[in-house]
Short mmCIF file of C-alpha atoms in Angstrom, two decimals:
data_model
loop_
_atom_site.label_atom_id
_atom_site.label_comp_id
_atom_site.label_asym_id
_atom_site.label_seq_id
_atom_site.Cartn_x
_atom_site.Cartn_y
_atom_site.Cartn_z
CA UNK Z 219 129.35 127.30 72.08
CA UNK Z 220 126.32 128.46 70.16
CA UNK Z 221 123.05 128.07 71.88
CA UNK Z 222 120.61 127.53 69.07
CA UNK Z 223 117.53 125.30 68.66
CA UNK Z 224 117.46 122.60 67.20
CA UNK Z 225 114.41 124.76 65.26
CA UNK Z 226 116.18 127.61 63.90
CA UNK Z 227 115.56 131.10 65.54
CA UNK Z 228 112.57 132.05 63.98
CA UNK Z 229 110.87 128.73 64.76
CA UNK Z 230 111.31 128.71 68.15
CA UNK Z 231 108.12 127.89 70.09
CA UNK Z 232 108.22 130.92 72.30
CA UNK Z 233 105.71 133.03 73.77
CA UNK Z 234 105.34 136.05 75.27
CA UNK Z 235 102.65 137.40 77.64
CA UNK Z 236 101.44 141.38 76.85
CA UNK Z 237 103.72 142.62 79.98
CA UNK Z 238 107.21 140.99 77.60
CA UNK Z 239 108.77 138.10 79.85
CA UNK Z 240 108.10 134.58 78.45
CA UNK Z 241 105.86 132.74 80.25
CA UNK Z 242 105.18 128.76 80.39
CA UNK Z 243 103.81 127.56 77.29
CA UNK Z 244 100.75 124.97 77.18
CA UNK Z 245 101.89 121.43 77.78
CA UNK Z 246 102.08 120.84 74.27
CA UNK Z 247 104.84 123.45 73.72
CA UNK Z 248 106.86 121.69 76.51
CA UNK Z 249 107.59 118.37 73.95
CA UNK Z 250 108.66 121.32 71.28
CA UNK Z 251 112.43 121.13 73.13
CA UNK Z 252 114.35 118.88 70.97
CA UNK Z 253 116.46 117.61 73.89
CA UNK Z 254 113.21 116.48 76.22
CA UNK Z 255 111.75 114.94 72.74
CA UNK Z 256 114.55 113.27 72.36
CA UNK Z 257 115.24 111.99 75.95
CA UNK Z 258 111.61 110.56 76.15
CA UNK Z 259 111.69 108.99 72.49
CA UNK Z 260 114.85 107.21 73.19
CA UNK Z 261 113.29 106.21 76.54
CA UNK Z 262 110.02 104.55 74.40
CA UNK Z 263 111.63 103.89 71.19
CA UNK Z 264 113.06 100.37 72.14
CA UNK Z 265 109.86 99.01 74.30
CA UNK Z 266 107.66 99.79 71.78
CA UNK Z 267 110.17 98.54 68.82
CA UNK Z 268 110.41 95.05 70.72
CA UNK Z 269 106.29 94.87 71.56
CA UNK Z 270 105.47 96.14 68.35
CA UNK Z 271 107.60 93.05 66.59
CA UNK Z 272 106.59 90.41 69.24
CA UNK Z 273 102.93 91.22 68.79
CA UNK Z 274 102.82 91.50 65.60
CA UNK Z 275 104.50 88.34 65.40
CA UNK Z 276 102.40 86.56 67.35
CA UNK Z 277 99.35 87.74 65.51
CA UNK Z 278 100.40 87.25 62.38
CA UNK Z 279 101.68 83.44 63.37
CA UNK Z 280 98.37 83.14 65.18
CA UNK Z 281 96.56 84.05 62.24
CA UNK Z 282 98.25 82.09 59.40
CA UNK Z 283 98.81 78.41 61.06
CA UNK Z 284 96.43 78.18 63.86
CA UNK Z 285 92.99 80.39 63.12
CA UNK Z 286 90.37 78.63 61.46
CA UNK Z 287 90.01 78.94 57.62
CA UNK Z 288 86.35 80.80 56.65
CA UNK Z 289 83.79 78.92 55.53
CA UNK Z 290 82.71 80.69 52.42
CA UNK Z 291 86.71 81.93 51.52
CA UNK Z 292 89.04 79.00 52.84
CA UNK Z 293 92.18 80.02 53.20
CA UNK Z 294 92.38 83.11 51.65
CA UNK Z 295 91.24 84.97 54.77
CA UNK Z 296 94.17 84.81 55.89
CA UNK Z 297 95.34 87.66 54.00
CA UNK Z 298 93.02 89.24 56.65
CA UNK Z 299 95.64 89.90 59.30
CA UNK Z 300 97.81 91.65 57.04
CA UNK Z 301 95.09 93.72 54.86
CA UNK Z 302 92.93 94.67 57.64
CA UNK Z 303 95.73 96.57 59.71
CA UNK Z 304 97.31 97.84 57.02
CA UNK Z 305 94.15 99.45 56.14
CA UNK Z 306 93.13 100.81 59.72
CA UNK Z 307 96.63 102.28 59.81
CA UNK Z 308 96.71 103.79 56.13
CA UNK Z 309 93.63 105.71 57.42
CA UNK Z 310 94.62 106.78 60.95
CA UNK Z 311 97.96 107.94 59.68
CA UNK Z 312 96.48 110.10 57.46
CA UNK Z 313 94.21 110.98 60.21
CA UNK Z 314 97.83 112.04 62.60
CA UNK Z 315 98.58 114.12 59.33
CA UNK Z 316 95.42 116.46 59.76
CA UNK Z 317 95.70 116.43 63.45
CA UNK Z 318 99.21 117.44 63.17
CA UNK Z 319 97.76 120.30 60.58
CA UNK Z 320 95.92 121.79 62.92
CA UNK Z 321 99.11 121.85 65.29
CA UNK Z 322 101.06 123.31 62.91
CA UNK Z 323 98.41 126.00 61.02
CA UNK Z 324 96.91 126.62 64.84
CA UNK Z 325 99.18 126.41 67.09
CA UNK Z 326 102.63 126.41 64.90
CA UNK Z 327 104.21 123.59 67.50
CA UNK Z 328 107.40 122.63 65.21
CA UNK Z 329 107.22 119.00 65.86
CA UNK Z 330 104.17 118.98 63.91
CA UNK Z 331 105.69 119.97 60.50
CA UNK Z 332 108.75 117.29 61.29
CA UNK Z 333 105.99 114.94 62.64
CA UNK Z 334 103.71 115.44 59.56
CA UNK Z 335 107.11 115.08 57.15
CA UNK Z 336 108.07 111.61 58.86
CA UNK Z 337 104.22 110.43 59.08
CA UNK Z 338 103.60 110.83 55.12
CA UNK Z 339 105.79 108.21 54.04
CA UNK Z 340 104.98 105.52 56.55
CA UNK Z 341 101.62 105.98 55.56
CA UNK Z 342 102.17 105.92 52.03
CA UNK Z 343 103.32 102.58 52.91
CA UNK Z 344 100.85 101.01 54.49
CA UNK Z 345 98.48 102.02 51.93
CA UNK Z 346 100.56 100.43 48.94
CA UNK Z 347 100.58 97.46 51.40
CA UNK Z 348 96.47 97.46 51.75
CA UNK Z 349 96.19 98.09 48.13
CA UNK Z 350 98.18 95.10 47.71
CA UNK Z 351 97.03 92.51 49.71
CA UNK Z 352 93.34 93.79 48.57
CA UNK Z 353 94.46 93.04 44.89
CA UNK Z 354 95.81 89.51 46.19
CA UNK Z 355 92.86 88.76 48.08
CA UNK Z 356 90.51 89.87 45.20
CA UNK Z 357 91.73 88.08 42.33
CA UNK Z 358 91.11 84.62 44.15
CA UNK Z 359 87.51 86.13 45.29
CA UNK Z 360 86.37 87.97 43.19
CA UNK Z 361 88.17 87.21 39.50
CA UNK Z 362 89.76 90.42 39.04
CA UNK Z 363 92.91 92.08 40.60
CA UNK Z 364 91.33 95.89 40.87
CA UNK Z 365 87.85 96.87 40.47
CA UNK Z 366 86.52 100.47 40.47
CA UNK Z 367 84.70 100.20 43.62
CA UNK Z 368 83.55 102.56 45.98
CA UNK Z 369 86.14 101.50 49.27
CA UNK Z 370 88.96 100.37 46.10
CA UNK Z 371 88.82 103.84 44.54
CA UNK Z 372 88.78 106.25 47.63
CA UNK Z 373 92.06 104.16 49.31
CA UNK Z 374 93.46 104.49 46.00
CA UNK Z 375 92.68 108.14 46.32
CA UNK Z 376 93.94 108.44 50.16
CA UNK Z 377 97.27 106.87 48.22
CA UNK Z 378 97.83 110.20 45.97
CA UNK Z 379 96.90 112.31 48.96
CA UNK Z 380 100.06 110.79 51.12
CA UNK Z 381 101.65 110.62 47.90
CA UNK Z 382 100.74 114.84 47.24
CA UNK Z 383 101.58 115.66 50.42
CA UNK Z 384 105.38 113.89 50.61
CA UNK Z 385 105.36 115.81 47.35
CA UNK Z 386 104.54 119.18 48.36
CA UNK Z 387 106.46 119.42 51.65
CA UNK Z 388 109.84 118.79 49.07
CA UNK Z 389 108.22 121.39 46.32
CA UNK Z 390 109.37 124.73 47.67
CA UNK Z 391 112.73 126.31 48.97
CA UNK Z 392 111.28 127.87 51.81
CA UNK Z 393 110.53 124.38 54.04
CA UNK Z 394 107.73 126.50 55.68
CA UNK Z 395 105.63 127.43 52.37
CA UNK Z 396 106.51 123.65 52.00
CA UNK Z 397 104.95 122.47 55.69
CA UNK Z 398 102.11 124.83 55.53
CA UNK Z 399 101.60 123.85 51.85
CA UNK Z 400 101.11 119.70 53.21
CA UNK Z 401 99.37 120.76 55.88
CA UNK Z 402 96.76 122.60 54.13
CA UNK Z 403 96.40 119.42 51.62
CA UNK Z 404 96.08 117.16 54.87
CA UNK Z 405 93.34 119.20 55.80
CA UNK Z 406 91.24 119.27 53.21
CA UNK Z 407 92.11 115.42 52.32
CA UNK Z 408 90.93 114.14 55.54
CA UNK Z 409 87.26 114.86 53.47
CA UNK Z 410 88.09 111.23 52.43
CA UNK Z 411 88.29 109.52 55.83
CA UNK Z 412 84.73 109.02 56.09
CA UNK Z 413 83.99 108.38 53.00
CA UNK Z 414 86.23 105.63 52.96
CA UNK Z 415 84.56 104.54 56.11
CA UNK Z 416 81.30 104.63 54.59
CA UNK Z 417 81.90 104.01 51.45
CA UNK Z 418 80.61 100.64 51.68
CA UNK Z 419 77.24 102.00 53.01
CA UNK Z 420 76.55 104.59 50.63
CA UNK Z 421 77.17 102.76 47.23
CA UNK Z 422 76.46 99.14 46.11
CA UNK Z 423 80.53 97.83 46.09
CA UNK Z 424 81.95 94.52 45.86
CA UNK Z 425 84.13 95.13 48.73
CA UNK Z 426 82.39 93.58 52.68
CA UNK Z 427 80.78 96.05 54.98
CA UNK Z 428 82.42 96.70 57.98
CA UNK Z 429 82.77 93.17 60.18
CA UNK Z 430 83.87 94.98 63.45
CA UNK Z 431 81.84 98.31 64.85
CA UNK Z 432 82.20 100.47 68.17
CA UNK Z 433 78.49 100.34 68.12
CA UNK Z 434 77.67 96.50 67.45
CA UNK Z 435 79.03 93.06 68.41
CA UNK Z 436 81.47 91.80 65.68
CA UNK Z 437 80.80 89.56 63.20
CA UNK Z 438 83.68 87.68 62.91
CA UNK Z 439 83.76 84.63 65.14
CA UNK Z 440 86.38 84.31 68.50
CA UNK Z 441 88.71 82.44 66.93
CA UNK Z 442 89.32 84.52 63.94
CA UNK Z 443 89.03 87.83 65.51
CA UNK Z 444 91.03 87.93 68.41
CA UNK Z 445 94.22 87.22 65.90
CA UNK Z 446 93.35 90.04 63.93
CA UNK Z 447 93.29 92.39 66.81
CA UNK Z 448 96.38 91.42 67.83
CA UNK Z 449 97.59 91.64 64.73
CA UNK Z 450 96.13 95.15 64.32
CA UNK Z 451 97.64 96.22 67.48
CA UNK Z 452 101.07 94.85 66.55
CA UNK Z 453 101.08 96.80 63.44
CA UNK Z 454 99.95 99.54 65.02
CA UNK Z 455 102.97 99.62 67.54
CA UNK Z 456 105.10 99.04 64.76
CA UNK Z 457 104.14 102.02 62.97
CA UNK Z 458 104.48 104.24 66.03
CA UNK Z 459 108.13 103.39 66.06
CA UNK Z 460 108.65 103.26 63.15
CA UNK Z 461 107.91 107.04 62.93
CA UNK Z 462 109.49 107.87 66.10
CA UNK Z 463 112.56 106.91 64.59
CA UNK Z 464 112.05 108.72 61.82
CA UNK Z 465 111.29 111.91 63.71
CA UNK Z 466 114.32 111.55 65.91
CA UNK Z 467 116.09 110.99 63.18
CA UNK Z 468 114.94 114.35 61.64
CA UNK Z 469 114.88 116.30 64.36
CA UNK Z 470 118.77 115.27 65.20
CA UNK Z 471 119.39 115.79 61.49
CA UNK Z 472 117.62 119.46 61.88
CA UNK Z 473 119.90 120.20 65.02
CA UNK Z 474 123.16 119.30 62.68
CA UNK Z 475 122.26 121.49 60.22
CA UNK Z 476 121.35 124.50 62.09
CA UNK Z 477 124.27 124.50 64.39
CA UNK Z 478 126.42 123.95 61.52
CA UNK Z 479 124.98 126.80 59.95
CA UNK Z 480 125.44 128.84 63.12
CA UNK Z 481 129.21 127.92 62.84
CA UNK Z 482 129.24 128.81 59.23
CA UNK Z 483 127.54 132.17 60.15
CA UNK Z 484 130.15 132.60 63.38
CA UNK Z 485 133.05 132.19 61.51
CA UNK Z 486 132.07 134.20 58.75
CA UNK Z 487 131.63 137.35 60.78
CA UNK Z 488 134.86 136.30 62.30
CA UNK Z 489 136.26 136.94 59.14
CA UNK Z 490 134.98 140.44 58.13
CA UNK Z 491 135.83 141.68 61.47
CA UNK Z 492 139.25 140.77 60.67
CA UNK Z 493 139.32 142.15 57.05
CA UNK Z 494 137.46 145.50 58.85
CA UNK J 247 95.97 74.83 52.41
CA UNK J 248 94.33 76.69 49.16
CA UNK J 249 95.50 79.62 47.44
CA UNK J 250 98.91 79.20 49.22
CA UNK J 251 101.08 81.96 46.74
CA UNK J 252 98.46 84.80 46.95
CA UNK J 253 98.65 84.25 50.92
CA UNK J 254 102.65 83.99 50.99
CA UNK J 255 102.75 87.09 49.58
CA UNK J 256 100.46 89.07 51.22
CA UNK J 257 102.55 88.26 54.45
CA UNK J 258 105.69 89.07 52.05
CA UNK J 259 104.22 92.34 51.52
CA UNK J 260 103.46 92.79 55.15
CA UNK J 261 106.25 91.65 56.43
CA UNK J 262 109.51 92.88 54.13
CA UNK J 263 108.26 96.54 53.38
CA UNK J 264 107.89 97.58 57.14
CA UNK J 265 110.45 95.52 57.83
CA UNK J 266 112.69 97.95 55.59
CA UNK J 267 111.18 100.87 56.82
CA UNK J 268 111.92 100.36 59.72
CA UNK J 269 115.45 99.73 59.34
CA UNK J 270 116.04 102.47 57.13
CA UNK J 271 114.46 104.90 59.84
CA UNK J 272 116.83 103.03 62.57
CA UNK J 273 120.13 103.24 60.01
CA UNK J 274 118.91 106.97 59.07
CA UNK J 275 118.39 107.81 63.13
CA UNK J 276 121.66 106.11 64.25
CA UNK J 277 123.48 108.34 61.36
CA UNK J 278 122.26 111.73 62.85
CA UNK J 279 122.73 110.53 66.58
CA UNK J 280 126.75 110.12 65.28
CA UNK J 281 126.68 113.36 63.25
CA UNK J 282 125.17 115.55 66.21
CA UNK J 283 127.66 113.92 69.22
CA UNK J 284 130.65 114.91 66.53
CA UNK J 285 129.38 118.10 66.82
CA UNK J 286 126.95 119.01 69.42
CA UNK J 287 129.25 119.52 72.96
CA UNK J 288 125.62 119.53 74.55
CA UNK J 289 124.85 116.36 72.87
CA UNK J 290 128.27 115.01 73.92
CA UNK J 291 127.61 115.77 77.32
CA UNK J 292 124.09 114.30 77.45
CA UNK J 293 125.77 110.82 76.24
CA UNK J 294 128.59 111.15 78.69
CA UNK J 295 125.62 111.18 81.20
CA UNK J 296 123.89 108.27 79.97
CA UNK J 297 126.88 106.45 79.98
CA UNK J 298 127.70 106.76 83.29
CA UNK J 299 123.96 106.34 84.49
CA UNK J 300 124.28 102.87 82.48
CA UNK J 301 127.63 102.22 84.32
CA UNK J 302 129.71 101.20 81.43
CA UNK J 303 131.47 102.64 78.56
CA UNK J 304 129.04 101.53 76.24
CA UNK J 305 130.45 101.07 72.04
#
């Protein structure tokens, strides 16, 4: 049988010292073999599947029957435990896409390009979901579904950029013009982290400052924040799986193709030896 | 409670779309993992060993 990667041959994360014989790539490199990938990701995948649901669960139940309402919103805070993750999430996913940039334009370790594929879309989605729980929560606040705010406008913007990059990696024939094409975009989109960040510092906007700092004490009381971090942390689980499903799914689906190619390629020169 | 249909679908929102996600990726991941042991003896092997680690026959 064929011994290909599940890679291709001219992806294959090898290295060679200046003497010729391969030598032990940098831990990284070691999680670049598809079979140890997949070994530990089917190891994780169902923990963190079941304590990414029951948290999230929990927080989320937490949140909407037994947390206080606010005092100035009522009940509409509620729509907290949903926006809030979704929002931390939409921004630290595209954060994994421009670490996984580096990877790739740095260091070319081939999970990142699959990584980077399979993060894009999960991201989109949690950015459609805190665009859309920000448009229910505004219109009972505020009056007005959207506004063209400061924090509004640059996650709408962080939307196109997953959107762009999902796009880009599917533009080209050659996959790797297509990878190094995202990656590139990730890189110079990750601009808009901080300014979403401190986008509520810099300009006058409707939307709240930040409630919850590494530097200060929260401003959210007990009883309403300890729901929201478990619902953060649920979500946050969640989305982990969710894409290591997705990139075991791609890698597996990379593996089929390239040793089906390999048999295509096999049987072909099979062939013209024959007709030779 | 107040404002009861803009909160029961915010936790719509939040709960049906990862919800699908995450079944699609499971549906999409259980497809390859049946395409590669059809084809992959290494793969094929890999499961025979988990099986027998497991100590059943599995489905």
């Amino acid at each position: 049988m064929e011994n290909v990667s599940a890679f291709g041959p001219s992806e294959r994360p090898t290295r060679q010292t200046p003497a010729g014989p391969k030598r032990r790539g940098p831990n990284l490199h070691r999680f670049a073999n598809p079979g140890r990938f997949l070994r530990l990701s089917g190891a994780i995948l169902p923990w963190l599947t079941v304590i990414g649901i029951a948290v999230t669960a929990f927080g989320l139940t937490w949140g909407l029957f037994f947390s206080p309402p606010d005092w100035q919103q009522g009940d509409t805070v509620r729509i907290m435990y949903v926006h809030v993750p979704a929002a931390w999430l939409a921004s630290a996913g595209y954060f994994s896409l421009a670490v996984c940039a580096v990877l790739s334009l740095v260091w070319r370790h081939p999970l990142a390009d699959l990584a980077a594929q399979e993060i894009g879309p999960v991201g989109a989605v949690f950015t459609a979901i805190c665009l859309a729980t920000g448009s229910l929560w505004g219109k009972p606040m505020w009056g007005a579904w959207w506004v063209w705010d400061a924090r509004l406008t640059s996650v709408l913007v962080l939307f196109f950029l997953y959107l762009g990059q999902i796009a880009l990696i599917r533009a080209f024939d050659d996959p790797q013009r297509g990878y190094r094409a995202a990656a590139i975009l990730a890189l110079i989109g990750s601009v808009n982290l901080p300014i979403i960040k401190f986008s509520v510092d810099w300009w006058n906007t409707l939307h709240q400052p930040a409630s919850i700092t590494l530097t200060g004490a929260p401003t959210i009381a007990p009883a309403i924040l300890w729901p929201l971090l478990y619902s953060a942390i649920g979500y946050t689980l969640v989305f982990a799986a969710i894409v290591l499903a997705r990139l075991r799914a791609a890698v597996m689906e990379r593996r089929v193709r390239t040793l089906l190619l390999a048999r295509a390629d096999h049987a072909a020169s099979g062939a013209g030896a024959v007709a030779a | 409670m107040t404002h009861l249909p803009y909160i029961a679908a915010s936790y719509a929102i939040g709960i049906v779309l990862p919800s699908g996600f995450g079944i699609a990726a499971w549906l999409r991941a259980s497809a390859a993992r049946r395409r590669l042991l059809a084809i992959d003896p290494r793969a094929q092997a890999r499961e025979a060993a988990r099986r027998g680690r497991d100590g059943g026959d599995g489905p």
